[in-house]
PDB file of C-alpha atoms in Angstrom:
ATOM      1  CA  LEU A   1       0.000   0.000   0.000  1.00 50.00           C
ATOM      2  CA  ALA A   2       1.170   3.526  -0.760  1.00 52.00           C
ATOM      3  CA  ARG A   3       2.163   5.558   2.289  1.00 54.00           C
ATOM      4  CA  VAL A   4       0.081   8.697   2.894  1.00 50.00           C
ATOM      5  CA  LYS A   5       1.999  11.664   4.227  1.00 54.00           C
ATOM      6  CA  PRO A   6       0.913  12.772   7.741  1.00 53.00           C
ATOM      7  CA  THR A   7       0.469  16.327   6.456  1.00 52.00           C
ATOM      8  CA  MET A   8      -2.021  15.172   3.861  1.00 53.00           C
ATOM      9  CA  ARG A   9      -3.946  13.137   6.413  1.00 61.00           C
ATOM     10  CA  ARG A  10      -4.226  16.174   8.672  1.00 57.00           C
ATOM     11  CA  ARG A  11      -5.390  18.331   5.769  1.00 57.00           C
ATOM     12  CA  GLU A  12      -8.070  15.845   4.794  1.00 60.00           C
ATOM     13  CA  PHE A  13      -9.199  15.490   8.391  1.00 52.00           C
ATOM     14  CA  LEU A  14      -9.478  19.245   8.865  1.00 52.00           C
ATOM     15  CA  LYS A  15     -11.264  19.667   5.572  1.00 53.00           C
ATOM     16  CA  ASN A  16     -13.770  16.919   6.257  1.00 55.00           C
ATOM     17  CA  SER A  17     -14.275  18.032   9.848  1.00 49.00           C
ATOM     18  CA  SER A  18     -14.978  21.588   8.748  1.00 46.00           C
ATOM     19  CA  LEU A  19     -17.473  20.446   6.148  1.00 44.00           C
ATOM     20  CA  GLY A  20     -19.157  18.217   8.673  1.00 45.00           C
ATOM     21  CA  LEU A  21     -19.546  21.014  11.186  1.00 43.00           C
ATOM     22  CA  VAL A  22     -21.024  23.306   8.558  1.00 43.00           C
ATOM     23  CA  ALA A  23     -23.394  20.632   7.327  1.00 43.00           C
ATOM     24  CA  THR A  24     -24.807  19.803  10.748  1.00 45.00           C
ATOM     25  CA  SER A  25     -26.863  21.911  13.062  1.00 44.00           C
ATOM     26  CA  SER A  26     -25.019  20.672  16.139  1.00 48.00           C
ATOM     27  CA  PRO A  27     -23.406  23.383  18.281  1.00 54.00           C
ATOM     28  CA  LEU A  28     -19.629  23.596  18.567  1.00 54.00           C
ATOM     29  CA  LEU A  29     -17.926  22.626  21.790  1.00 55.00           C
ATOM     30  CA  LEU A  30     -15.490  25.374  22.806  1.00 51.00           C
ATOM     31  CA  ARG A  31     -13.659  25.389  26.152  1.00 52.00           C
ATOM     32  CA  GLY A  32     -16.094  22.855  27.505  1.00 57.00           C
ATOM     33  CA  GLU A  33     -19.170  24.908  26.614  1.00 61.00           C
ATOM     34  CA  PHE A  34     -21.489  24.614  23.632  1.00 60.00           C
ATOM     35  CA  TRP A  35     -21.576  27.565  21.247  1.00 58.00           C
ATOM     36  CA  ALA A  36     -24.477  27.701  18.821  1.00 62.00           C
ATOM     37  CA  GLY A  37     -23.156  30.651  16.817  1.00 68.00           C
ATOM     38  CA  PRO A  38     -22.968  34.433  17.102  1.00 72.00           C
ATOM     39  CA  GLY A  39     -25.673  36.133  19.110  1.00 76.00           C
ATOM     40  CA  PRO A  40     -28.099  38.746  17.771  1.00 79.00           C
ATOM     41  CA  ASN A  41     -25.753  41.598  18.786  1.00 82.00           C
ATOM     42  CA  PHE A  42     -22.691  40.202  17.008  1.00 85.00           C
ATOM     43  CA  GLN A  43     -21.088  42.685  14.609  1.00 87.00           C
ATOM     44  CA  LYS A  44     -18.043  42.263  12.447  1.00 91.00           C
ATOM     45  CA  PRO A  45     -15.515  45.110  12.756  1.00 94.00           C
ATOM     46  CA  LYS A  46     -15.507  47.893  10.207  1.00 96.00           C
ATOM     47  CA  ASN A  47     -12.509  47.834   7.882  1.00 97.00           C
ATOM     48  CA  TYR A  48     -11.158  51.391   7.725  1.00 97.00           C
ATOM     49  CA  LYS A  49      -8.035  50.727   5.661  1.00 97.00           C
ATOM     50  CA  LYS A  50      -7.389  48.034   3.048  1.00 97.00           C
ATOM     51  CA  GLU A  51      -3.917  49.291   2.117  1.00 97.00           C
ATOM     52  CA  PRO A  52      -0.788  49.643   4.250  1.00 97.00           C
ATOM     53  CA  PHE A  53      -0.399  52.913   6.119  1.00 98.00           C
ATOM     54  CA  LYS A  54       1.995  55.544   4.787  1.00 98.00           C
ATOM     55  CA  ARG A  55       2.139  58.386   7.316  1.00 98.00           C
ATOM     56  CA  LEU A  56       1.278  58.525  11.019  1.00 98.00           C
ATOM     57  CA  VAL A  57       0.871  61.717  13.024  1.00 98.00           C
ATOM     58  CA  ILE A  58       0.233  61.445  16.748  1.00 98.00           C
ATOM     59  CA  LEU A  59      -0.850  64.576  18.632  1.00 98.00           C
ATOM     60  CA  GLY A  60      -0.694  64.545  22.399  1.00 98.00           C
ATOM     61  CA  GLU A  61       0.815  65.494  25.741  1.00 97.00           C
ATOM     62  CA  SER A  62       3.858  64.309  27.681  1.00 95.00           C
ATOM     63  CA  THR A  63       2.625  60.734  27.386  1.00 93.00           C
ATOM     64  CA  VAL A  64       3.345  61.075  23.652  1.00 97.00           C
ATOM     65  CA  GLN A  65       6.489  63.212  23.804  1.00 96.00           C
ATOM     66  CA  GLY A  66       8.183  61.051  26.427  1.00 94.00           C
ATOM     67  CA  GLU A  67      10.471  62.229  29.210  1.00 85.00           C
ATOM     68  CA  PRO A  68      12.836  60.878  31.909  1.00 88.00           C
ATOM     69  CA  TRP A  69      10.316  58.297  33.181  1.00 88.00           C
ATOM     70  CA  LEU A  70      11.374  56.190  30.191  1.00 92.00           C
ATOM     71  CA  GLY A  71      14.878  54.855  29.793  1.00 85.00           C
ATOM     72  CA  HIS A  72      15.029  55.540  26.066  1.00 93.00           C
ATOM     73  CA  GLN A  73      12.991  57.478  23.520  1.00 93.00           C
ATOM     74  CA  GLN A  74      12.215  54.266  21.657  1.00 96.00           C
ATOM     75  CA  ASP A  75      10.313  53.078  24.755  1.00 97.00           C
ATOM     76  CA  ARG A  76       7.508  55.581  24.092  1.00 97.00           C
ATOM     77  CA  TYR A  77       4.280  53.792  23.255  1.00 98.00           C
ATOM     78  CA  ALA A  78       4.040  55.588  19.919  1.00 98.00           C
ATOM     79  CA  ASP A  79       7.502  54.322  18.951  1.00 98.00           C
ATOM     80  CA  VAL A  80       6.581  50.783  20.000  1.00 98.00           C
ATOM     81  CA  LEU A  81       3.391  51.043  17.938  1.00 98.00           C
ATOM     82  CA  VAL A  82       5.374  52.135  14.881  1.00 98.00           C
ATOM     83  CA  ARG A  83       7.641  49.090  15.213  1.00 98.00           C
ATOM     84  CA  LEU A  84       4.572  46.836  15.382  1.00 98.00           C
ATOM     85  CA  ILE A  85       3.100  48.456  12.269  1.00 98.00           C
ATOM     86  CA  ASN A  86       6.386  48.202  10.383  1.00 98.00           C
ATOM     87  CA  ALA A  87       6.636  44.513  11.271  1.00 97.00           C
ATOM     88  CA  CYS A  88       3.436  44.008   9.261  1.00 97.00           C
ATOM     89  CA  GLN A  89       4.147  46.189   6.218  1.00 96.00           C
ATOM     90  CA  ASP A  90       6.615  45.881   3.354  1.00 94.00           C
ATOM     91  CA  LYS A  91       7.285  49.626   3.517  1.00 96.00           C
ATOM     92  CA  SER A  92       7.887  51.454   6.786  1.00 97.00           C
ATOM     93  CA  ILE A  93       5.372  54.055   7.867  1.00 98.00           C
ATOM     94  CA  LYS A  94       6.552  57.655   8.151  1.00 98.00           C
ATOM     95  CA  TYR A  95       6.246  58.595  11.818  1.00 98.00           C
ATOM     96  CA  ILE A  96       5.661  62.149  13.050  1.00 98.00           C
ATOM     97  CA  ASN A  97       5.496  62.617  16.830  1.00 98.00           C
ATOM     98  CA  LYS A  98       3.774  65.841  17.885  1.00 98.00           C
ATOM     99  CA  GLY A  99       3.641  65.371  21.634  1.00 97.00           C
ATOM    100  CA  ILE A 100       4.309  68.322  23.945  1.00 97.00           C
ATOM    101  CA  SER A 101       4.836  67.820  27.653  1.00 94.00           C
ATOM    102  CA  SER A 102       2.405  69.666  29.958  1.00 94.00           C
ATOM    103  CA  ASN A 103       0.166  70.490  27.018  1.00 96.00           C
ATOM    104  CA  SER A 104      -3.567  71.316  27.089  1.00 97.00           C
ATOM    105  CA  ILE A 105      -6.309  70.739  24.566  1.00 98.00           C
ATOM    106  CA  SER A 106      -7.117  74.466  24.266  1.00 98.00           C
ATOM    107  CA  PRO A 107      -6.754  77.898  25.933  1.00 98.00           C
ATOM    108  CA  ARG A 108      -9.986  77.374  27.870  1.00 97.00           C
ATOM    109  CA  SER A 109      -8.571  74.413  29.763  1.00 97.00           C
ATOM    110  CA  PRO A 110      -8.001  75.456  33.418  1.00 96.00           C
ATOM    111  CA  GLY A 111      -4.425  74.211  33.171  1.00 94.00           C
ATOM    112  CA  TYR A 112      -3.604  76.288  30.093  1.00 95.00           C
ATOM    113  CA  SER A 113      -2.004  79.194  31.983  1.00 92.00           C
ATOM    114  CA  GLN A 114       0.703  76.900  33.364  1.00 90.00           C
ATOM    115  CA  SER A 115       0.911  74.603  30.349  1.00 93.00           C
ATOM    116  CA  ALA A 116       3.438  74.410  27.542  1.00 95.00           C
ATOM    117  CA  LYS A 117       2.208  76.286  24.488  1.00 97.00           C
ATOM    118  CA  PRO A 118       0.729  76.158  21.930  1.00 98.00           C
ATOM    119  CA  SER A 119      -2.250  74.001  22.888  1.00 98.00           C
ATOM    120  CA  ALA A 120      -3.606  71.284  20.607  1.00 98.00           C
ATOM    121  CA  LEU A 121      -6.338  73.560  19.293  1.00 98.00           C
ATOM    122  CA  GLU A 122      -3.753  76.226  18.449  1.00 98.00           C
ATOM    123  CA  ARG A 123      -1.388  73.912  16.580  1.00 98.00           C
ATOM    124  CA  TYR A 124      -3.306  71.028  14.972  1.00 98.00           C
ATOM    125  CA  LYS A 125      -3.465  72.637  11.531  1.00 98.00           C
ATOM    126  CA  LYS A 126       0.319  72.949  11.316  1.00 98.00           C
ATOM    127  CA  ASP A 127       1.188  69.824  13.305  1.00 98.00           C
ATOM    128  CA  VAL A 128      -1.374  67.481  11.743  1.00 98.00           C
ATOM    129  CA  ILE A 129      -3.182  68.729   8.645  1.00 98.00           C
ATOM    130  CA  ASP A 130      -0.057  70.077   6.929  1.00 98.00           C
ATOM    131  CA  HIS A 131       1.496  66.584   7.107  1.00 98.00           C
ATOM    132  CA  LYS A 132      -1.539  64.952   5.443  1.00 98.00           C
ATOM    133  CA  PRO A 133      -1.482  61.702   7.457  1.00 98.00           C
ATOM    134  CA  ASP A 134      -3.465  58.625   6.522  1.00 98.00           C
ATOM    135  CA  LEU A 135      -3.290  57.553  10.186  1.00 98.00           C
ATOM    136  CA  PHE A 136      -3.965  60.077  12.948  1.00 98.00           C
ATOM    137  CA  ILE A 137      -3.868  59.392  16.693  1.00 98.00           C
ATOM    138  CA  LEU A 138      -5.369  62.014  19.010  1.00 98.00           C
ATOM    139  CA  ALA A 139      -4.240  61.417  22.596  1.00 98.00           C
ATOM    140  CA  TYR A 140      -5.616  64.030  24.992  1.00 98.00           C
ATOM    141  CA  GLY A 141      -7.544  64.154  28.233  1.00 97.00           C
ATOM    142  CA  LEU A 142      -4.990  63.388  30.942  1.00 96.00           C
ATOM    143  CA  ASN A 143      -3.892  66.968  31.693  1.00 96.00           C
ATOM    144  CA  ASP A 144      -7.319  68.474  31.072  1.00 97.00           C
ATOM    145  CA  MET A 145      -8.902  65.919  33.406  1.00 97.00           C
ATOM    146  CA  ARG A 146      -6.309  66.659  36.102  1.00 95.00           C
ATOM    147  CA  ALA A 147      -7.093  70.372  35.779  1.00 96.00           C
ATOM    148  CA  GLY A 148     -10.845  69.797  36.068  1.00 96.00           C
ATOM    149  CA  MET A 149     -11.776  71.043  32.605  1.00 97.00           C
ATOM    150  CA  PRO A 150     -15.552  70.995  32.017  1.00 98.00           C
ATOM    151  CA  ILE A 151     -16.434  67.915  29.976  1.00 98.00           C
ATOM    152  CA  GLN A 152     -18.527  69.874  27.475  1.00 98.00           C
ATOM    153  CA  ASP A 153     -15.617  72.227  26.707  1.00 98.00           C
ATOM    154  CA  PHE A 154     -13.174  69.337  26.298  1.00 98.00           C
ATOM    155  CA  ARG A 155     -15.586  67.530  24.009  1.00 98.00           C
ATOM    156  CA  ALA A 156     -16.174  70.595  21.831  1.00 98.00           C
ATOM    157  CA  ASP A 157     -12.432  71.204  21.379  1.00 98.00           C
ATOM    158  CA  MET A 158     -11.730  67.562  20.524  1.00 98.00           C
ATOM    159  CA  ALA A 159     -14.628  67.622  18.062  1.00 98.00           C
ATOM    160  CA  THR A 160     -13.225  70.705  16.317  1.00 98.00           C
ATOM    161  CA  ILE A 161      -9.871  68.994  15.767  1.00 98.00           C
ATOM    162  CA  LEU A 162     -11.427  65.754  14.541  1.00 98.00           C
ATOM    163  CA  ARG A 163     -13.880  67.491  12.228  1.00 98.00           C
ATOM    164  CA  ASP A 164     -11.224  69.661  10.574  1.00 98.00           C
ATOM    165  CA  VAL A 165      -8.626  66.893  10.233  1.00 98.00           C
ATOM    166  CA  GLN A 166     -11.137  64.487   8.705  1.00 98.00           C
ATOM    167  CA  LYS A 167     -12.345  67.132   6.275  1.00 98.00           C
ATOM    168  CA  ALA A 168      -8.795  68.058   5.249  1.00 98.00           C
ATOM    169  CA  CYS A 169      -7.157  64.657   4.751  1.00 97.00           C
ATOM    170  CA  SER A 170      -9.574  61.844   5.710  1.00 98.00           C
ATOM    171  CA  PRO A 171      -7.149  59.732   7.763  1.00 98.00           C
ATOM    172  CA  VAL A 172      -8.019  56.724   9.872  1.00 98.00           C
ATOM    173  CA  CYS A 173      -8.496  58.399  13.251  1.00 98.00           C
ATOM    174  CA  VAL A 174      -7.649  56.670  16.523  1.00 98.00           C
ATOM    175  CA  LEU A 175      -8.690  58.037  19.905  1.00 98.00           C
ATOM    176  CA  THR A 176      -6.939  56.865  23.052  1.00 98.00           C
ATOM    177  CA  ASN A 177      -8.786  57.244  26.318  1.00 98.00           C
ATOM    178  CA  VAL A 178      -7.126  58.421  29.531  1.00 97.00           C
ATOM    179  CA  TYR A 179      -4.906  55.739  31.015  1.00 95.00           C
ATOM    180  CA  TYR A 180      -4.637  54.772  34.679  1.00 96.00           C
ATOM    181  CA  MET A 181      -2.553  56.898  37.030  1.00 94.00           C
ATOM    182  CA  THR A 182      -2.158  57.260  40.797  1.00 93.00           C
ATOM    183  CA  GLY A 183      -0.805  60.766  41.528  1.00 91.00           C
ATOM    184  CA  TYR A 184      -3.952  62.887  41.735  1.00 89.00           C
ATOM    185  CA  ARG A 185      -2.607  65.031  44.583  1.00 83.00           C
ATOM    186  CA  SER A 186      -0.528  67.502  42.621  1.00 79.00           C
ATOM    187  CA  TRP A 187       0.033  71.230  42.360  1.00 81.00           C
ATOM    188  CA  SER A 188      -2.819  73.581  41.500  1.00 87.00           C
ATOM    189  CA  PRO A 189      -4.548  73.563  39.074  1.00 89.00           C
ATOM    190  CA  MET A 190      -3.463  69.967  38.278  1.00 89.00           C
ATOM    191  CA  ASP A 191      -5.005  68.624  41.484  1.00 91.00           C
ATOM    192  CA  LYS A 192      -8.624  68.177  40.404  1.00 94.00           C
ATOM    193  CA  GLY A 193      -8.332  64.681  38.931  1.00 94.00           C
ATOM    194  CA  SER A 194      -9.725  61.400  40.209  1.00 95.00           C
ATOM    195  CA  ILE A 195     -10.646  57.945  38.981  1.00 96.00           C
ATOM    196  CA  ASP A 196     -14.301  58.973  38.750  1.00 97.00           C
ATOM    197  CA  LEU A 197     -13.430  62.020  36.629  1.00 97.00           C
ATOM    198  CA  THR A 198     -11.159  59.872  34.470  1.00 97.00           C
ATOM    199  CA  LEU A 199     -14.082  57.546  33.754  1.00 97.00           C
ATOM    200  CA  GLU A 200     -16.227  60.555  32.800  1.00 98.00           C
ATOM    201  CA  PHE A 201     -13.561  61.756  30.360  1.00 98.00           C
ATOM    202  CA  ASN A 202     -13.232  58.240  28.959  1.00 98.00           C
ATOM    203  CA  GLU A 203     -16.965  58.044  28.351  1.00 98.00           C
ATOM    204  CA  CYS A 204     -16.719  61.395  26.566  1.00 98.00           C
ATOM    205  CA  ILE A 205     -13.890  60.076  24.374  1.00 98.00           C
ATOM    206  CA  ARG A 206     -15.878  56.910  23.643  1.00 98.00           C
ATOM    207  CA  SER A 207     -18.832  58.989  22.475  1.00 98.00           C
ATOM    208  CA  LEU A 208     -16.541  61.116  20.293  1.00 98.00           C
ATOM    209  CA  ALA A 209     -15.207  57.963  18.658  1.00 98.00           C
ATOM    210  CA  GLY A 210     -18.764  56.936  17.848  1.00 98.00           C
ATOM    211  CA  GLU A 211     -19.802  60.330  16.511  1.00 98.00           C
ATOM    212  CA  PHE A 212     -16.736  60.816  14.310  1.00 98.00           C
ATOM    213  CA  ASP A 213     -16.327  57.182  13.268  1.00 98.00           C
ATOM    214  CA  CYS A 214     -12.929  56.729  14.934  1.00 98.00           C
ATOM    215  CA  VAL A 215     -11.135  53.662  16.201  1.00 98.00           C
ATOM    216  CA  LEU A 216     -11.181  53.663  20.010  1.00 98.00           C
ATOM    217  CA  ALA A 217      -8.122  52.282  21.821  1.00 98.00           C
ATOM    218  CA  ASP A 218      -8.958  51.418  25.426  1.00 98.00           C
ATOM    219  CA  VAL A 219      -5.568  52.082  27.005  1.00 98.00           C
ATOM    220  CA  TRP A 220      -7.264  52.499  30.394  1.00 97.00           C
ATOM    221  CA  GLY A 221      -8.323  48.861  30.206  1.00 96.00           C
ATOM    222  CA  ALA A 222      -4.836  47.807  29.098  1.00 96.00           C
ATOM    223  CA  GLU A 223      -3.356  48.796  32.458  1.00 94.00           C
ATOM    224  CA  GLY A 224      -6.202  47.255  34.418  1.00 94.00           C
ATOM    225  CA  GLY A 225      -5.743  49.580  37.382  1.00 96.00           C
ATOM    226  CA  ALA A 226      -2.367  48.075  38.311  1.00 97.00           C
ATOM    227  CA  ASP A 227      -0.358  50.571  40.373  1.00 97.00           C
ATOM    228  CA  TRP A 228       2.918  48.865  39.449  1.00 97.00           C
ATOM    229  CA  LEU A 229       2.486  49.905  35.816  1.00 96.00           C
ATOM    230  CA  VAL A 230       2.743  53.590  36.765  1.00 96.00           C
ATOM    231  CA  HIS A 231       6.027  55.453  37.174  1.00 95.00           C
ATOM    232  CA  TYR A 232       6.772  56.642  40.702  1.00 94.00           C
ATOM    233  CA  ASP A 233       5.801  60.193  39.664  1.00 92.00           C
ATOM    234  CA  GLY A 234       2.229  58.884  39.769  1.00 92.00           C
ATOM    235  CA  VAL A 235       1.298  60.362  36.393  1.00 93.00           C
ATOM    236  CA  HIS A 236       3.110  58.526  33.621  1.00 94.00           C
ATOM    237  CA  ALA A 237       3.280  54.921  32.518  1.00 95.00           C
ATOM    238  CA  HIS A 238       6.786  53.463  32.721  1.00 95.00           C
ATOM    239  CA  LYS A 239       8.361  51.157  30.138  1.00 96.00           C
ATOM    240  CA  VAL A 240       6.107  48.173  30.802  1.00 97.00           C
ATOM    241  CA  GLY A 241       3.031  50.388  30.922  1.00 97.00           C
ATOM    242  CA  ASN A 242       3.983  51.910  27.577  1.00 97.00           C
ATOM    243  CA  LEU A 243       4.331  48.435  26.093  1.00 98.00           C
ATOM    244  CA  LEU A 244       0.792  47.575  27.170  1.00 98.00           C
ATOM    245  CA  ILE A 245      -0.573  50.858  25.814  1.00 98.00           C
ATOM    246  CA  ALA A 246       1.171  50.375  22.462  1.00 98.00           C
ATOM    247  CA  HIS A 247      -0.127  46.842  22.062  1.00 98.00           C
ATOM    248  CA  ARG A 248      -3.673  47.913  22.956  1.00 98.00           C
ATOM    249  CA  ILE A 249      -3.591  50.597  20.247  1.00 98.00           C
ATOM    250  CA  PHE A 250      -2.137  48.098  17.771  1.00 98.00           C
ATOM    251  CA  GLU A 251      -4.823  45.573  18.693  1.00 98.00           C
ATOM    252  CA  ALA A 252      -7.584  48.105  18.034  1.00 98.00           C
ATOM    253  CA  LEU A 253      -5.971  49.228  14.803  1.00 98.00           C
ATOM    254  CA  ALA A 254      -5.283  45.741  13.442  1.00 97.00           C
ATOM    255  CA  CYS A 255      -8.908  44.746  14.030  1.00 97.00           C
ATOM    256  CA  HIS A 256     -10.060  47.687  11.895  1.00 98.00           C
ATOM    257  CA  ALA A 257      -7.412  47.847   9.152  1.00 98.00           C
ATOM    258  CA  SER A 258      -6.974  44.831   6.907  1.00 97.00           C
ATOM    259  CA  GLY A 259      -4.050  46.625   5.229  1.00 97.00           C
ATOM    260  CA  LEU A 260      -1.897  45.510   8.157  1.00 96.00           C
ATOM    261  CA  SER A 261      -2.569  41.896   7.141  1.00 94.00           C
ATOM    262  CA  VAL A 262      -1.755  42.214   3.440  1.00 86.00           C
TER     263      VAL A 262
END
C-alpha cells in the first residue's frame, strides 16, 4: 500500500471536519461549553483601511512626547506602535510625533495658563493637517482631566480637531482614552483629577469615537488599574506600561485595518 503523508492526512481530516460542522446543526464545543453561533448583537468590525499605512501623526501630551520616566525614547508607546506596524508592512510608515509635555487641549482648559504652548487647538493645523497623514492618533484628556476642565468644553475642542482633520485629509483616526494613574494630589490647578473624573472623560472620548467614526483604543483597560504599571511620579506609565498601551492601540488598529494583514 502507498504511504500517505501525515500532512495530507491532517489536511483531509481538517477539511472533512470543517465540512461536517457546517453541514450539521449541532453546536460547537469550545472550552467545555457549547456555542451555537454568534448572538443577535454580534457585529463584524468595520474595515477602515485596506492598504498599508503611509504616514502617522500622533498629537498629544507628555505621554506622547516622552520624558525621563522612560529609559530611552524608543520606549515611548508611539515608537513601539510604529515598530509593530512596520513589522506588518513591506514599507515602513513615516512617523511624526507631535507630543508636547504639559500640554492642554485648548486655551480654555483650566491648566492652560501653566501649560506648555501652543495648545492642541492652536497647533493642529500645522502639526497634523499640513502633514496629510493617513493615520492620525489624538491622545488628549490626561492633563485636562487633572485640571478639572468641564467635559462639554473638552468635548467641543476635541470635536473641532477631529472634524477639521477628517475634512482636510480623511485619515483613519484613533482616539486613546485616559490611562490609569495614581498621583492625583498635585500642584494647583493639576489637582482636580480622580478615577471617577477619568471615567467621565473616557466616556466622553468613547462617544466622540462613535460620533466621528474613529477607532477607540482602550488604554485604560490595558493597564487594568495596576499601580505597578505607573512610574513613581504617579502620572506617567513606565516602560512596561507603555508596552501595554502600544499593544492595545495596535490591537484596536489591526482589528479595523486589513491593510496591516496584506
